[in-house]
Amino acid sequence: MNNEIPPSARLEKLRKNGLLIEKAFFCGSWQSASTGKCLEIFNPANGLKIASVPSLGKEETEQAILYAHNALQDWQKVPAAKKANLLRKWANLMMENAEDLAFLLTCEQGKPLHEAKAEILYGAGYIEWFAEEAKRIYGETIPSLNSDQRIVILKQPIGVCAAITPWNFPNAMAARKVAPALAAGCSTLLRPSSYTPLSALAMAVLAEKAGIPPGVFSVLTGSTEDVAATLLDHPLVRKITFTGSTETGKELLRRSAATVKKVTLELGGNAPFLVFEDADLHKAVEGILASKFRNCGQTCVCANRIFAQRPIAAQLSQMLANAASKLRVGNGLEEGVQLGPLIGPWAVEKVLDLLQDATNKGAKILCGGKKHPLGANFFEPTVLLNCSNNMRIAREEIFGPVAPIIVFDTEEEVISLANDTPYGLAAYFYTRDLGRAWRVAEALQTGMAGINTGIISNPTVPFGGVKESGFGLEGGRQGLDEFLITKYLCFAGIDPKN
Ligand code: SIN
């Protein structure tokens, strides 16, 4: 283990110092569910129970919404510099507590400790970024058609927001949604995944410590039916921001329609990763490893299909299989581990199912291909050759450590294959030909593309997809707009002569 102290003792220590908290945070205080109902949280690496958190009901969620609505009345008037200061304090506290937050994240989510630490810094980076952007919410003036009028455009907070976040990035996805909402002057209710609520609660502990006023940021733990559905249905919630599957996103969109909420959806992906014959193959393999095996393949932007141009396909496949088979699988708390467990046995079953379909249709396993002997949630890093774009493994999000390789001949062919999916989140390609780089970047139907890199996420850029991968942007200066309304003011009666 990375730390001398055994994990159970370290969790106990975090419980004592308040970073591991087993209450929800709403109506300005830390509360249990009125029914006493709880959700139990387990470590996916060993199945041990870590903690339990309240399973709140519909009524408590409604109370939280009303309280957030009241808090909004003052928060929206707080000057930008003061909001920025509070957000910055929050980001600093996250960075100061990065070791403990990372430990907690690995315990509930499973990713290796170094990745968990990177996620905490990534999350804090969003808060820091939006602390600055809070100061740059600019309006506009428009030359009027008439000398008697002046036209002004104001940006104002949209209102109470609800953020619904996934288990794969329990800290960063919350930060990416809550920070811009708060910076825009909105109060925000966060409903974290029931697999990984502890990181979100720890963030709220630090937000409170930073001085974010009561009701401005709440964390509501509980079921989809009681908490998420109430947030979706409530007329005072004016904005929903969600990261998760396309299937759930569609349901959420339908449900938000009843109260015509503004919605941001960051949904599933099926990222193509193209390697052209002129690419630097060593760099391409590094890029595939980074993109495919980050968080054990459980990211929306993971390479889901590797396209290799025929002249280099055999060499690239072998290089990738050699590198992948050396990745160290294990409990994320152990030193040197590169792949942790998947989130649950159902995730392993899905990977096995896709693999079975692929091998039945002719895919060849170059390495891995089985559950890992370490336990129910572990899977071997796997590379598959002879895949085709119509196998299920190339049509569905794998969300596991499996890299299917598809061989292609021409640029035109691979663009058409890459775009032949309802998804459009991220894409990656490796080439040293500048003309091709532009052509391919422009032709790919995705919201983001990495050219000669396998990692594209950072707080300064607009993260988001097209097609069934969703709409709306997170991060960058664009991320703030999602939480603002644009109000047009027409001042008349200015020129008494007209
Ligand atoms: C995701 O998988 O949804 C987010 C990944 C990232 O921010 O890089």
XYZ file of C-alpha atoms and ligand atoms in Angstrom:
506
model
C 0.000 0.000 0.000
C 1.059 3.573 -0.640
C 0.558 4.574 2.921
C 1.909 3.006 6.093
C -1.529 3.239 7.739
C -3.929 0.391 6.769
C -6.865 1.607 4.607
C -9.481 0.892 7.294
C -7.571 3.004 9.830
C -7.127 5.753 7.277
C -10.859 5.781 6.538
C -11.490 6.008 10.274
C -9.136 8.962 10.462
C -10.998 10.699 7.613
C -14.275 10.001 9.402
C -12.884 11.671 12.530
C -11.534 14.714 10.709
C -14.849 15.109 8.886
C -13.809 14.482 5.291
C -15.608 11.156 5.191
C -19.117 12.198 6.045
C -22.223 10.042 6.127
C -24.848 12.758 5.934
C -26.363 14.725 3.085
C -25.891 18.492 2.886
C -28.980 20.607 2.284
C -31.105 23.357 3.842
C -27.849 24.698 5.272
C -26.994 21.653 7.402
C -25.777 18.058 7.394
C -28.706 15.704 7.680
C -29.710 12.044 7.707
C -32.799 10.861 5.831
C -35.987 11.437 7.825
C -36.897 7.791 7.166
C -33.480 6.620 8.352
C -33.001 4.930 4.934
C -29.383 4.575 3.784
C -27.340 3.628 0.749
C -24.309 1.473 1.399
C -21.052 2.284 -0.348
C -18.597 -0.484 -1.231
C -15.018 -0.577 -2.432
C -15.131 -2.150 -5.923
C -11.637 -3.612 -5.451
C -12.563 -5.895 -2.549
C -16.298 -5.539 -1.951
C -15.757 -4.160 1.567
C -18.292 -1.668 2.870
C -16.780 1.796 3.268
C -19.680 3.858 4.567
C -23.382 4.518 4.242
C -25.084 7.752 3.205
C -28.697 8.930 3.527
C -31.213 7.867 0.942
C -33.285 11.039 0.875
C -36.925 11.121 -0.112
C -39.037 13.284 -2.390
C -40.104 15.653 0.390
C -36.565 16.312 1.568
C -35.536 16.974 -2.023
C -38.364 19.473 -2.383
C -37.323 21.221 0.839
C -33.767 21.408 -0.476
C -34.980 22.968 -3.727
C -36.989 25.638 -1.891
C -34.040 26.407 0.361
C -31.745 26.671 -2.670
C -34.269 28.970 -4.311
C -34.159 31.276 -1.274
C -30.363 31.148 -1.198
C -30.328 32.143 -4.865
C -31.941 35.501 -4.057
C -28.805 36.676 -2.222
C -26.179 34.681 -4.117
C -27.112 36.159 -7.491
C -26.386 39.624 -6.076
C -22.948 38.761 -4.683
C -20.289 40.746 -6.596
C -18.221 38.699 -9.018
C -14.959 39.345 -7.174
C -16.403 37.976 -3.947
C -17.825 34.877 -5.652
C -14.441 34.384 -7.313
C -12.716 34.619 -3.968
C -14.950 31.993 -2.379
C -14.513 29.628 -5.317
C -10.770 30.089 -5.222
C -10.714 29.273 -1.503
C -12.685 26.129 -2.255
C -10.242 25.104 -5.009
C -7.299 25.746 -2.672
C -8.831 23.594 0.045
C -9.292 20.800 -2.464
C -5.653 21.025 -3.479
C -4.509 21.119 0.150
C -6.562 17.999 0.860
C -5.719 16.285 -2.422
C -4.074 13.215 -0.806
C -7.071 12.471 1.408
C -9.612 13.207 -1.308
C -7.729 10.948 -3.719
C -7.617 8.144 -1.170
C -11.377 8.419 -0.614
C -11.989 8.496 -4.368
C -9.928 5.352 -4.964
C -11.716 3.571 -2.123
C -15.167 4.222 -3.560
C -14.402 4.212 -7.294
C -11.380 1.930 -7.688
C -9.103 3.945 -9.996
C -5.361 3.908 -9.175
C -4.333 6.447 -6.567
C -2.191 8.457 -9.008
C -5.227 8.813 -11.321
C -7.433 9.749 -8.375
C -4.956 12.432 -7.371
C -4.890 13.711 -10.960
C -8.686 13.827 -10.893
C -8.731 15.927 -7.714
C -6.354 18.425 -9.302
C -8.411 18.342 -12.509
C -11.570 19.051 -10.464
C -9.892 21.840 -8.487
C -8.693 23.200 -11.842
C -12.326 23.658 -12.960
C -13.180 25.509 -9.765
C -10.150 27.737 -10.139
C -10.935 28.371 -13.808
C -14.537 29.360 -13.128
C -13.480 31.502 -10.159
C -11.676 33.614 -12.741
C -14.438 33.410 -15.345
C -16.944 34.717 -12.763
C -15.252 38.091 -13.274
C -15.762 37.987 -17.026
C -19.531 37.711 -17.381
C -19.817 40.489 -19.903
C -22.964 41.925 -21.411
C -23.159 43.847 -24.683
C -24.562 47.009 -26.212
C -26.056 46.979 -29.687
C -26.321 50.075 -31.903
C -29.977 50.905 -32.023
C -32.004 51.307 -35.240
C -33.556 54.397 -33.755
C -31.919 57.452 -32.121
C -34.567 57.404 -29.385
C -33.483 53.943 -28.159
C -30.503 52.237 -26.539
C -30.074 48.501 -26.529
C -28.303 46.556 -23.805
C -27.762 42.821 -23.380
C -27.504 41.515 -19.830
C -26.291 38.120 -18.676
C -28.049 36.828 -15.590
C -28.025 33.577 -13.629
C -30.552 31.085 -14.932
C -31.815 30.138 -11.463
C -31.665 27.007 -9.343
C -29.595 24.310 -11.065
C -29.415 20.559 -10.570
C -26.280 18.589 -11.434
C -26.529 14.823 -11.842
C -23.112 13.207 -11.940
C -21.666 9.771 -12.759
C -19.463 7.341 -10.845
C -16.468 7.370 -13.196
C -15.217 10.841 -12.149
C -16.876 11.467 -8.771
C -14.951 14.668 -8.124
C -14.158 16.245 -11.492
C -17.627 15.910 -13.031
C -19.158 17.543 -9.948
C -16.589 20.348 -10.061
C -17.090 20.845 -13.813
C -20.823 21.420 -13.265
C -21.086 23.076 -9.858
C -18.238 25.589 -10.286
C -19.643 27.347 -13.393
C -23.149 27.323 -11.918
C -21.922 29.022 -8.744
C -19.724 31.403 -10.723
C -22.764 32.415 -12.780
C -24.666 33.224 -9.576
C -26.883 30.119 -9.490
C -27.555 27.977 -6.435
C -26.928 24.302 -7.211
C -28.122 20.926 -5.993
C -25.790 18.052 -6.773
C -27.047 14.500 -6.924
C -23.983 12.243 -7.141
C -24.017 8.644 -8.327
C -25.098 6.248 -5.604
C -21.888 4.241 -6.220
C -19.621 7.170 -5.374
C -21.255 9.861 -3.236
C -18.411 10.205 -0.718
C -16.206 12.354 -2.939
C -19.080 14.770 -3.587
C -19.881 15.003 0.118
C -16.211 15.664 0.884
C -16.307 18.477 -1.694
C -19.280 19.973 0.138
C -17.386 19.811 3.451
C -14.661 21.926 1.859
C -17.117 24.269 0.132
C -18.730 24.986 3.494
C -15.293 25.540 5.014
C -14.438 27.936 2.183
C -17.455 30.044 3.165
C -19.895 29.251 0.344
C -23.202 30.355 1.920
C -25.828 27.835 3.091
C -28.148 26.598 0.358
C -25.905 27.775 -2.468
C -24.405 24.308 -2.869
C -26.206 21.173 -1.657
C -25.459 17.479 -2.056
C -28.495 15.202 -2.135
C -27.806 11.484 -1.906
C -30.530 9.025 -2.767
C -32.274 7.090 -5.474
C -33.075 8.130 -9.022
C -36.817 7.857 -8.329
C -36.775 9.987 -5.178
C -34.011 12.532 -5.692
C -33.204 12.789 -9.409
C -36.835 12.563 -10.525
C -37.887 15.278 -8.062
C -35.134 17.567 -9.348
C -36.243 16.904 -12.915
C -39.914 17.562 -12.224
C -39.667 20.612 -9.994
C -40.605 23.922 -11.667
C -38.133 25.938 -9.569
C -35.199 23.986 -10.994
C -34.416 25.851 -14.199
C -31.367 23.973 -15.402
C -30.267 20.348 -15.450
C -26.702 19.398 -16.201
C -26.050 15.701 -16.587
C -23.215 13.328 -17.409
C -24.090 9.701 -18.033
C -25.399 7.279 -20.619
C -27.243 8.335 -23.768
C -30.177 6.175 -22.737
C -30.582 7.981 -19.388
C -29.906 11.349 -21.047
C -32.824 10.828 -23.420
C -35.112 9.984 -20.512
C -33.934 13.040 -18.622
C -34.534 15.241 -21.650
C -38.086 13.913 -22.010
C -38.741 14.472 -18.316
C -37.318 18.021 -18.296
C -39.642 18.955 -21.135
C -42.651 19.210 -18.819
C -41.142 22.297 -17.151
C -39.056 23.370 -20.180
C -35.727 23.380 -18.388
C -32.460 24.279 -20.034
C -30.424 21.069 -20.288
C -26.767 20.206 -20.785
C -26.100 16.581 -21.670
C -22.679 14.962 -21.719
C -23.583 11.466 -22.825
C -22.029 8.297 -24.146
C -19.245 8.117 -26.700
C -17.782 5.670 -29.196
C -14.475 7.392 -29.849
C -12.583 6.336 -32.965
C -8.789 6.331 -32.680
C -7.210 6.462 -36.158
C -3.583 5.556 -36.786
C -2.366 6.429 -40.291
C 0.626 4.758 -41.914
C 2.767 7.901 -41.542
C 2.216 8.142 -37.764
C 4.910 7.811 -35.143
C 3.874 4.361 -33.927
C 5.546 4.606 -30.528
C 3.686 7.838 -29.836
C 0.451 6.328 -31.181
C 0.739 3.369 -28.799
C 1.371 5.761 -25.899
C -1.719 7.704 -26.953
C -3.869 4.574 -27.192
C -2.729 3.392 -23.755
C -3.532 6.789 -22.246
C -6.910 7.102 -23.901
C -8.072 3.485 -23.781
C -6.881 2.404 -20.344
C -7.435 5.602 -18.326
C -9.780 4.687 -15.471
C -9.711 1.084 -16.772
C -11.515 2.139 -19.926
C -14.375 3.748 -18.012
C -14.493 7.226 -19.538
C -16.913 8.656 -22.092
C -13.950 9.837 -24.164
C -12.050 6.511 -24.116
C -10.887 5.179 -27.460
C -13.600 2.638 -28.237
C -12.433 1.626 -31.727
C -8.827 1.614 -32.924
C -8.500 1.995 -36.700
C -5.080 0.995 -38.043
C -4.048 1.600 -41.665
C -3.185 -1.712 -43.317
C 0.605 -1.244 -43.860
C 1.208 -0.614 -40.131
C -1.690 -2.619 -38.644
C 0.255 -5.774 -37.736
C 3.130 -3.844 -36.164
C 0.845 -1.458 -34.256
C -1.308 -4.332 -32.961
C 1.710 -6.229 -31.705
C 3.227 -3.149 -30.074
C -0.089 -2.368 -28.396
C -0.606 -5.947 -27.196
C 2.935 -6.026 -25.745
C 2.402 -2.763 -23.890
C -1.134 -3.590 -22.712
C -0.183 -6.998 -21.365
C 2.442 -5.317 -19.148
C -0.102 -3.018 -17.462
C -0.300 -3.837 -13.782
C -3.799 -4.689 -12.580
C -4.719 -4.439 -8.898
C -6.232 -2.590 -5.996
C -5.805 1.086 -6.847
C -4.325 1.766 -3.418
C -1.300 -0.405 -4.201
C 1.899 1.174 -5.433
C 2.499 0.764 -9.165
C -1.045 -0.342 -10.072
C -2.133 0.989 -13.480
C -5.560 -0.638 -13.870
C -8.027 -0.871 -11.036
C -11.289 -2.823 -10.922
C -14.377 -2.078 -12.960
C -17.191 -0.479 -10.978
C -19.210 -3.693 -10.522
C -19.744 -7.274 -11.702
C -22.391 -6.091 -14.189
C -19.701 -4.000 -15.915
C -17.480 -7.086 -16.217
C -20.402 -9.092 -17.628
C -21.042 -6.415 -20.262
C -17.386 -6.511 -21.346
C -17.473 -10.318 -21.549
C -20.657 -10.181 -23.576
C -19.171 -7.773 -26.122
C -15.995 -9.817 -26.305
C -17.935 -13.009 -26.918
C -19.872 -11.374 -29.749
C -16.613 -10.099 -31.293
C -14.777 -13.432 -31.110
C -17.830 -15.283 -32.448
C -17.650 -12.964 -35.456
C -13.937 -13.525 -36.062
C -12.007 -11.181 -33.739
C -8.673 -12.547 -32.553
C -7.503 -12.006 -28.967
C -3.900 -10.739 -28.939
C -3.717 -10.396 -25.160
C -6.051 -10.654 -22.181
C -9.626 -11.606 -22.946
C -10.656 -12.911 -19.514
C -11.734 -11.900 -16.042
C -8.676 -11.245 -13.919
C -7.995 -13.737 -11.100
C -7.799 -10.844 -8.598
C -11.560 -10.734 -8.094
C -15.063 -10.338 -9.460
C -14.607 -6.787 -10.763
C -11.187 -7.149 -12.367
C -10.580 -7.664 -16.076
C -7.398 -8.289 -18.033
C -6.195 -5.558 -20.386
C -7.257 -6.880 -23.761
C -6.330 -6.198 -27.373
C -8.422 -7.634 -30.220
C -7.489 -7.825 -33.885
C -9.702 -8.506 -36.937
C -12.596 -6.470 -35.599
C -15.163 -4.817 -37.812
C -17.274 -1.729 -37.393
C -20.503 -3.691 -37.241
C -19.562 -5.862 -34.280
C -21.343 -4.867 -31.064
C -17.969 -4.014 -29.545
C -17.595 -1.271 -32.165
C -21.183 -0.041 -31.872
C -21.616 0.113 -28.087
C -19.638 1.858 -25.372
C -17.306 -0.819 -23.969
C -16.498 0.919 -20.679
C -13.764 -1.593 -19.967
C -10.097 -2.284 -20.786
C -10.607 -3.750 -24.260
C -9.045 -2.279 -27.398
C -10.645 -3.584 -30.642
C -8.542 -2.980 -33.745
C -10.129 -2.472 -37.161
C -7.907 -2.376 -40.260
C -8.572 0.234 -42.962
C -7.084 1.167 -46.333
C -7.892 4.773 -47.232
C -8.485 8.099 -45.523
C -11.925 8.357 -47.088
C -12.886 4.893 -45.890
C -11.751 5.480 -42.299
C -13.595 8.806 -42.025
C -16.774 7.121 -43.120
C -16.220 4.246 -40.636
C -15.355 6.634 -37.813
C -18.533 8.634 -38.404
C -20.728 5.581 -38.774
C -22.115 5.721 -35.221
C -24.894 7.655 -33.514
C -22.310 8.981 -31.035
C -20.093 12.028 -31.537
C -18.124 12.904 -28.413
C -14.358 12.541 -28.944
C -12.043 11.265 -31.672
C -8.289 10.858 -31.919
C -5.914 10.413 -34.804
C -2.191 10.127 -35.416
C -0.565 11.410 -38.569
C 2.440 13.542 -39.462
C 0.814 14.903 -42.603
C -0.445 18.441 -41.934
C -2.910 18.472 -44.827
C -4.425 15.197 -43.668
C -4.587 16.478 -40.090
C -6.834 19.359 -41.202
C -8.943 17.241 -43.553
C -9.623 14.562 -40.963
C -10.191 17.020 -38.106
C -12.800 18.831 -40.177
C -14.514 15.661 -41.376
C -14.908 13.885 -38.045
C -18.415 14.254 -36.625
C -17.425 14.749 -32.994
C -17.356 17.623 -30.548
C -13.658 17.123 -29.784
C -10.612 15.644 -31.484
C -7.085 14.913 -30.306
C -4.453 15.104 -33.030
C -1.344 13.140 -32.079
C -2.525 12.943 -28.470
C -4.729 10.573 -26.515
C -5.646 12.989 -23.723
C -7.636 16.127 -24.472
C -9.459 17.075 -21.279
C -8.586 20.186 -19.300
C -10.547 22.965 -17.593
C -9.777 25.660 -20.163
C -11.486 23.972 -23.137
C -15.133 23.422 -24.140
C -15.894 19.749 -23.477
C -18.972 18.348 -25.207
C -20.377 16.208 -27.953
C -22.614 16.218 -30.991
C -25.214 13.734 -32.297
C -26.402 11.357 -29.543
C -23.431 12.253 -27.335
C -25.388 15.274 -26.182
C -25.303 19.030 -26.337
C -24.075 21.943 -24.293
C -20.497 22.560 -23.240
C -18.580 22.164 -20.015
C -15.336 23.929 -19.171
C -13.703 26.747 -21.087
C -15.295 30.156 -21.278
C -18.257 28.498 -23.020
C -19.016 26.448 -19.880
C -20.332 29.490 -18.041
C -22.907 30.418 -20.684
C -24.827 27.242 -19.947
C -25.856 28.749 -16.598
C -26.740 32.227 -17.833
C -29.715 33.737 -19.550
C -29.302 36.496 -22.097
C -31.709 39.348 -21.435
C -32.310 42.064 -24.030
C -33.238 45.528 -22.724
C -34.612 48.243 -24.977
C -34.458 51.738 -23.418
C -36.705 54.191 -25.255
C -37.645 57.858 -24.803
C -34.028 58.939 -24.791
C -34.111 61.590 -27.460
C -36.987 64.025 -26.714
C -36.914 65.250 -30.363
C -37.943 61.791 -31.649
C -16.099 11.484 -18.866
O -15.728 10.368 -19.047
O -17.308 11.741 -18.845
C -15.184 12.639 -18.614
C -13.808 12.415 -19.022
C -12.940 13.638 -18.927
O -13.343 14.676 -18.412
O -11.828 13.545 -19.406
